[in-house]
Amino acid sequence: KRSRRPSAGAGACPHMALRVGDAVRIFGLVSEEGRKINGCEATVLLPGDRCHVKLKSGVKKSVRESNLVATGEYDSDDGWNVTCVAKRPRLPGSGGGSLATTSTPAAAVQRGYSTSQVFLALTRRFPLVGRYPEIVDALRELERYEIACQGDDHADREFQRCNSEALEYARAAAVVCGLEWSLGEEIGRSGRAGAVALLEKEPYIGKFRAGQIVDLFQTGTCAALTAFRSGDAPISSKGVRRFENEARRSMRHAPEKRALNRVVGISHMCAIDLAGGTHRSLDKLRRETGAAPRHVRTVEELRRWPGLVQRLPRSTALAHSLSVHDELQ
């Protein structure tokens, strides 16, 4: 029987230091009775090598601590069996701290990741609100700019892929929410380099992303965010501007694309095509009238070309009106 976590000793993963009342999820049980409660959440009644826990159904069980994982306030995989989460293939991220495809701890080590990194990522708490809301908001803004310029995951039919850049910013925001140490104290103690090095030990954070987080803490912005906000191409981890993504779509004019996307009926990809001058409505207008703008980057420009706008069917317009009314109520 192979343990999910090495026993105490050299290279062993850190204990979770469970306390009475902690919320946990059970995983990895192999007995017939144990498999029935894999993935179930429970409350710790008595911590130890074998923890006494109480399931939501009220049933009490004794489970090895190595078969428990902490349940955080924020968990994008909430409700899944943790073993499935650990085994699910993941796209390699650009950050040095990102976890690639790791089917087992041994495979993780072969790929350059320690078992403690895998364990840390699976047991870390990611609360919705942390001690650095301004940094989290900035990282989320960067995520939205990436989606505005590239579309969401697999949204680009001509080049379907995961928007890994947006995903990396979302992960970084979650990690910053869960930081249990002070950025300010670490910078004061060991300087910028020390804070970057400590951030690199966090799950999903590489050197470039760590540098951005420190910049956001010290100045409120970073090079990529400044570029995006001004409509320019962002700076990559290699220090060069990303004028185009892999699908050869422009990474400029992000604020304009976001503004267009706020219009009902204009998706991320529609806004990208309008701003880039490649939308089929522009081609159709050129064929029918012989005149059309090179591109549309503002709502005002959209209003100046009524031929680009299609009136919503009455039933659809009514549904939108009712939805807005309900939201306002």
Coordinates of C-alpha atoms in Angstrom, one line a residue:
K1 CA 0.0 0.0 0.0
R2 CA 1.6 3.3 -1.1
S3 CA 1.2 6.3 1.2
R4 CA 0.2 9.6 -0.3
R5 CA 2.7 11.4 1.8
P6 CA 6.1 10.2 3.1
S7 CA 6.4 9.5 6.8
A8 CA 8.3 11.9 9.0
G9 CA 12.0 12.2 8.2
A10 CA 14.2 13.6 5.4
G11 CA 12.1 15.0 2.6
A12 CA 8.8 14.5 4.3
C13 CA 6.0 16.9 3.7
P14 CA 5.1 19.2 6.6
H15 CA 2.2 18.3 8.9
M16 CA -0.9 20.4 8.6
A17 CA -1.0 21.1 12.4
L18 CA -4.7 20.4 12.5
R19 CA -6.7 21.9 15.3
V20 CA -10.1 21.1 16.9
G21 CA -12.8 22.5 14.6
D22 CA -10.7 22.6 11.4
A23 CA -12.6 21.7 8.2
V24 CA -11.0 18.9 6.3
R25 CA -11.7 16.6 3.3
I26 CA -11.0 12.9 3.3
F27 CA -9.2 11.2 0.4
G28 CA -7.1 8.2 -0.5
L29 CA -9.0 5.5 1.6
V30 CA -8.9 2.1 -0.1
S31 CA -11.1 -0.1 2.0
E32 CA -14.7 -0.8 0.9
E33 CA -16.1 1.4 3.7
G34 CA -13.4 4.0 3.3
R35 CA -14.0 4.6 -0.4
K36 CA -17.6 5.6 0.4
I37 CA -16.4 8.6 2.4
N38 CA -13.6 9.7 0.0
G39 CA -14.2 13.3 -0.9
C40 CA -16.5 14.0 2.1
E41 CA -15.9 17.0 4.2
A42 CA -15.6 16.7 8.0
T43 CA -14.8 18.6 11.2
V44 CA -11.8 17.7 13.3
L45 CA -12.8 16.6 16.8
L46 CA -9.5 15.3 18.1
P47 CA -6.2 15.8 16.0
G48 CA -3.4 13.3 16.0
D49 CA -1.8 10.7 13.8
R50 CA -5.3 9.2 13.7
C51 CA -7.7 12.1 13.7
H52 CA -11.2 11.8 15.1
V53 CA -13.5 13.6 12.7
K54 CA -17.2 14.2 12.3
L55 CA -18.8 14.0 8.9
K56 CA -21.6 16.5 7.8
S57 CA -24.0 13.6 8.2
G58 CA -23.1 13.4 11.9
V59 CA -21.2 10.1 11.7
K60 CA -17.9 10.1 13.5
K61 CA -14.8 8.4 12.0
S62 CA -11.1 7.9 12.9
V63 CA -8.9 8.7 9.9
R64 CA -5.1 8.9 9.5
E65 CA -3.9 12.5 9.2
S66 CA -2.2 11.5 5.9
N67 CA -5.7 10.9 4.5
L68 CA -6.9 14.4 5.3
V69 CA -6.5 17.7 3.4
A70 CA -7.5 21.1 4.7
T71 CA -10.6 22.6 3.1
G72 CA -10.1 26.3 2.4
E73 CA -12.6 29.1 2.2
Y74 CA -11.9 29.3 -1.6
D75 CA -11.4 26.1 -3.6
S76 CA -12.0 26.0 -7.3
D77 CA -12.3 22.2 -7.1
D78 CA -14.7 22.2 -4.2
G79 CA -16.8 19.1 -4.2
W80 CA -14.2 17.0 -6.1
N81 CA -12.4 14.1 -4.7
V82 CA -8.9 15.4 -3.9
T83 CA -7.3 12.3 -5.5
C84 CA -9.0 13.4 -8.8
V85 CA -7.7 16.9 -8.4
A86 CA -4.1 15.6 -7.8
K87 CA -4.2 13.3 -10.8
R88 CA -6.0 15.7 -13.2
P89 CA -3.6 16.8 -16.1
R90 CA -2.6 20.5 -15.8
L91 CA -1.1 22.7 -18.5
P92 CA 2.4 23.8 -17.6
G93 CA 2.4 27.4 -16.6
S94 CA 5.0 30.0 -17.4
G95 CA 5.9 30.6 -13.7
G96 CA 8.8 28.7 -12.2
G97 CA 6.5 27.7 -9.3
S98 CA 3.7 26.4 -11.4
L99 CA 2.8 22.7 -11.0
A100 CA 2.8 20.8 -14.3
T101 CA 1.2 17.4 -15.0
T102 CA 1.8 15.5 -11.7
S103 CA 0.0 12.2 -11.5
T104 CA 2.0 11.1 -8.4
P105 CA 4.5 12.7 -6.0
A106 CA 7.3 10.6 -7.6
A107 CA 6.4 12.0 -11.1
A108 CA 6.4 15.5 -9.6
V109 CA 10.0 15.0 -8.3
Q110 CA 11.0 13.7 -11.8
R111 CA 9.7 16.9 -13.3
G112 CA 11.6 19.1 -10.8
Y113 CA 8.9 19.7 -8.2
S114 CA 9.3 18.5 -4.6
T115 CA 6.5 16.5 -2.9
S116 CA 6.2 19.3 -0.4
Q117 CA 5.3 21.7 -3.2
V118 CA 2.5 19.4 -4.4
F119 CA 1.3 18.9 -0.8
L120 CA 1.4 22.7 -0.2
A121 CA -0.7 23.4 -3.3
L122 CA -3.3 20.9 -2.3
T123 CA -3.5 21.9 1.3
R124 CA -3.0 25.7 1.1
R125 CA -6.0 27.9 2.2
F126 CA -7.0 30.5 -0.4
P127 CA -9.5 32.8 1.3
L128 CA -11.6 35.2 -0.7
V129 CA -10.3 38.2 1.2
G130 CA -6.6 38.5 2.3
R131 CA -4.4 41.1 3.9
Y132 CA -3.4 42.6 0.5
P133 CA -6.7 43.5 -1.4
E134 CA -5.0 46.1 -3.5
I135 CA -2.5 43.6 -4.9
V136 CA -5.2 41.1 -5.5
D137 CA -7.3 43.7 -7.3
A138 CA -4.4 44.6 -9.5
L139 CA -3.6 40.9 -10.4
R140 CA -7.3 40.4 -11.2
E141 CA -7.2 43.5 -13.4
L142 CA -4.2 42.0 -15.3
E143 CA -6.2 38.8 -15.7
R144 CA -9.1 40.7 -17.2
Y145 CA -6.8 42.5 -19.6
E146 CA -5.3 39.2 -20.8
I147 CA -8.8 37.9 -21.4
A148 CA -9.8 41.1 -23.2
C149 CA -6.8 40.8 -25.6
Q150 CA -6.9 37.0 -26.1
G151 CA -10.3 35.8 -25.2
D152 CA -11.2 33.3 -22.5
D153 CA -10.1 29.6 -22.6
H154 CA -10.6 28.1 -26.0
A155 CA -12.8 31.1 -27.1
D156 CA -10.6 31.8 -30.2
R157 CA -11.9 29.3 -32.8
E158 CA -8.9 29.9 -35.0
F159 CA -6.4 29.0 -32.2
Q160 CA -8.0 27.2 -29.4
R161 CA -5.9 27.1 -26.3
C162 CA -6.0 27.7 -22.5
N163 CA -5.4 31.4 -21.8
S164 CA -2.5 30.5 -19.5
E165 CA -1.4 34.1 -18.9
A166 CA -4.9 34.9 -17.4
L167 CA -4.8 31.7 -15.4
E168 CA -1.4 32.5 -14.0
Y169 CA -2.6 35.9 -12.8
A170 CA -5.7 34.3 -11.3
R171 CA -3.6 31.8 -9.4
A172 CA -1.2 34.5 -8.2
A173 CA -4.2 36.5 -6.9
A174 CA -5.4 33.5 -4.9
V175 CA -1.9 32.8 -3.5
V176 CA -1.6 36.5 -2.4
C177 CA -4.9 36.1 -0.6
G178 CA -3.6 33.2 1.3
L179 CA -0.2 34.6 2.3
E180 CA 0.5 33.9 5.9
W181 CA 3.6 36.1 6.2
S182 CA 4.1 39.9 5.8
L183 CA 5.5 41.3 2.6
G184 CA 6.5 44.5 4.3
E185 CA 8.4 42.8 7.1
E186 CA 10.2 40.5 4.7
I187 CA 11.2 43.4 2.5
G188 CA 12.5 45.3 5.5
R189 CA 14.4 42.3 6.8
S190 CA 15.9 40.9 3.6
G191 CA 15.1 43.5 0.9
R192 CA 13.4 43.0 -2.5
A193 CA 15.5 40.0 -3.4
G194 CA 14.6 38.2 -0.2
A195 CA 10.9 38.8 -0.7
V196 CA 11.0 37.6 -4.3
A197 CA 12.9 34.5 -3.2
L198 CA 10.3 33.8 -0.5
L199 CA 7.4 34.3 -2.9
E200 CA 8.9 31.8 -5.3
K201 CA 8.4 29.1 -2.6
E202 CA 4.7 29.7 -2.8
P203 CA 2.7 27.5 -5.1
Y204 CA 2.2 28.7 -8.7
I205 CA 4.6 31.7 -8.3
G206 CA 7.7 32.0 -10.4
K207 CA 10.4 34.7 -10.3
F208 CA 8.7 37.0 -12.8
R209 CA 5.4 36.9 -11.0
A210 CA 7.0 37.3 -7.6
G211 CA 8.7 40.5 -8.9
Q212 CA 5.4 41.8 -10.1
I213 CA 3.8 41.2 -6.7
V214 CA 6.7 43.0 -4.9
D215 CA 6.3 45.9 -7.4
L216 CA 2.6 46.1 -6.8
F217 CA 3.2 46.2 -3.0
Q218 CA 5.9 48.9 -3.2
T219 CA 4.5 51.1 -6.0
G220 CA 0.9 50.1 -6.6
T221 CA 1.6 49.1 -10.1
C222 CA 4.0 47.1 -12.3
A223 CA 5.3 47.3 -15.9
A224 CA 2.7 45.0 -17.4
L225 CA -0.2 46.8 -15.6
T226 CA 1.0 50.2 -16.6
A227 CA 1.3 49.1 -20.3
F228 CA -2.1 47.5 -20.3
R229 CA -3.8 50.6 -18.8
S230 CA -2.2 52.9 -21.4
G231 CA -3.3 50.6 -24.2
D232 CA 0.3 49.5 -25.0
A233 CA 1.6 45.9 -25.3
P234 CA 2.6 44.3 -22.0
I235 CA 6.1 43.3 -20.9
S236 CA 6.8 39.6 -21.0
S237 CA 8.9 37.6 -18.5
K238 CA 11.8 37.9 -21.0
G239 CA 11.7 41.7 -20.7
V240 CA 10.3 42.3 -24.2
R241 CA 6.9 43.6 -25.3
R242 CA 4.2 41.1 -26.3
F243 CA 2.8 42.9 -29.3
E244 CA 1.0 39.8 -30.5
N245 CA -0.1 36.5 -28.9
E246 CA 0.4 33.1 -30.5
A247 CA -2.7 33.5 -32.6
R248 CA -1.2 36.8 -33.9
R249 CA -3.8 38.9 -32.3
S250 CA -2.8 42.3 -31.0
M251 CA -2.1 42.7 -27.3
R252 CA -2.6 46.5 -27.6
H253 CA -5.8 48.6 -26.9
A254 CA -6.8 46.4 -23.9
P255 CA -9.0 49.1 -22.2
E256 CA -10.9 49.8 -25.4
K257 CA -11.6 46.0 -25.9
R258 CA -12.8 45.8 -22.3
A259 CA -15.1 48.8 -22.8
L260 CA -16.6 47.2 -26.0
N261 CA -17.1 43.9 -24.2
R262 CA -19.3 45.6 -21.6
V263 CA -21.9 46.2 -24.4
V264 CA -24.6 43.6 -24.3
G265 CA -24.1 41.2 -27.2
I266 CA -20.4 41.9 -27.7
S267 CA -18.3 39.0 -26.5
H268 CA -14.6 39.1 -25.8
M269 CA -13.7 37.7 -29.3
C270 CA -16.2 40.1 -31.0
A271 CA -14.5 43.1 -29.2
I272 CA -11.1 41.8 -30.2
D273 CA -12.2 41.5 -33.9
L274 CA -13.8 44.9 -33.9
A275 CA -10.7 46.6 -32.4
G276 CA -8.4 44.7 -34.8
G277 CA -10.6 45.5 -37.9
T278 CA -11.1 41.8 -38.6
H279 CA -14.8 41.4 -37.6
R280 CA -17.0 39.9 -40.3
S281 CA -19.5 42.8 -39.9
L282 CA -16.8 45.2 -41.1
D283 CA -16.1 43.0 -44.1
K284 CA -19.9 42.8 -44.9
L285 CA -20.2 46.6 -44.6
R286 CA -17.3 47.1 -46.9
R287 CA -18.8 44.8 -49.5
E288 CA -22.3 46.3 -49.3
T289 CA -21.5 50.0 -49.1
G290 CA -17.9 50.3 -50.1
A291 CA -17.2 52.2 -46.9
A292 CA -16.4 51.0 -43.4
P293 CA -14.0 52.0 -40.6
R294 CA -10.7 50.3 -40.4
H295 CA -11.5 49.3 -36.9
V296 CA -14.0 50.1 -34.1
R297 CA -12.5 50.7 -30.6
T298 CA -15.1 52.8 -28.8
V299 CA -18.8 52.7 -28.3
E300 CA -19.0 56.1 -29.9
E301 CA -17.4 54.8 -33.1
L302 CA -19.9 51.9 -33.0
R303 CA -22.8 54.3 -32.9
R304 CA -21.4 56.2 -35.9
W305 CA -21.8 53.1 -38.0
P306 CA -25.4 51.9 -37.6
G307 CA -24.8 49.3 -40.3
L308 CA -22.6 47.4 -37.8
V309 CA -25.4 47.2 -35.3
Q310 CA -28.2 44.6 -35.5
R311 CA -31.4 45.3 -33.6
L312 CA -32.2 42.7 -31.0
P313 CA -35.4 40.6 -31.5
R314 CA -38.2 41.9 -29.4
S315 CA -38.3 38.7 -27.2
T316 CA -34.6 39.0 -26.6
A317 CA -34.7 42.7 -25.7
L318 CA -37.6 42.0 -23.3
A319 CA -35.6 39.2 -21.6
H320 CA -32.6 41.6 -21.2
S321 CA -34.9 44.3 -19.7
L322 CA -36.4 41.9 -17.2
S323 CA -33.0 40.6 -16.2
V324 CA -31.8 44.2 -15.6
H325 CA -35.0 45.0 -13.7
D326 CA -34.5 41.9 -11.4
E327 CA -30.9 42.8 -10.8
L328 CA -31.8 46.4 -9.8
Q329 CA -34.6 45.1 -7.5

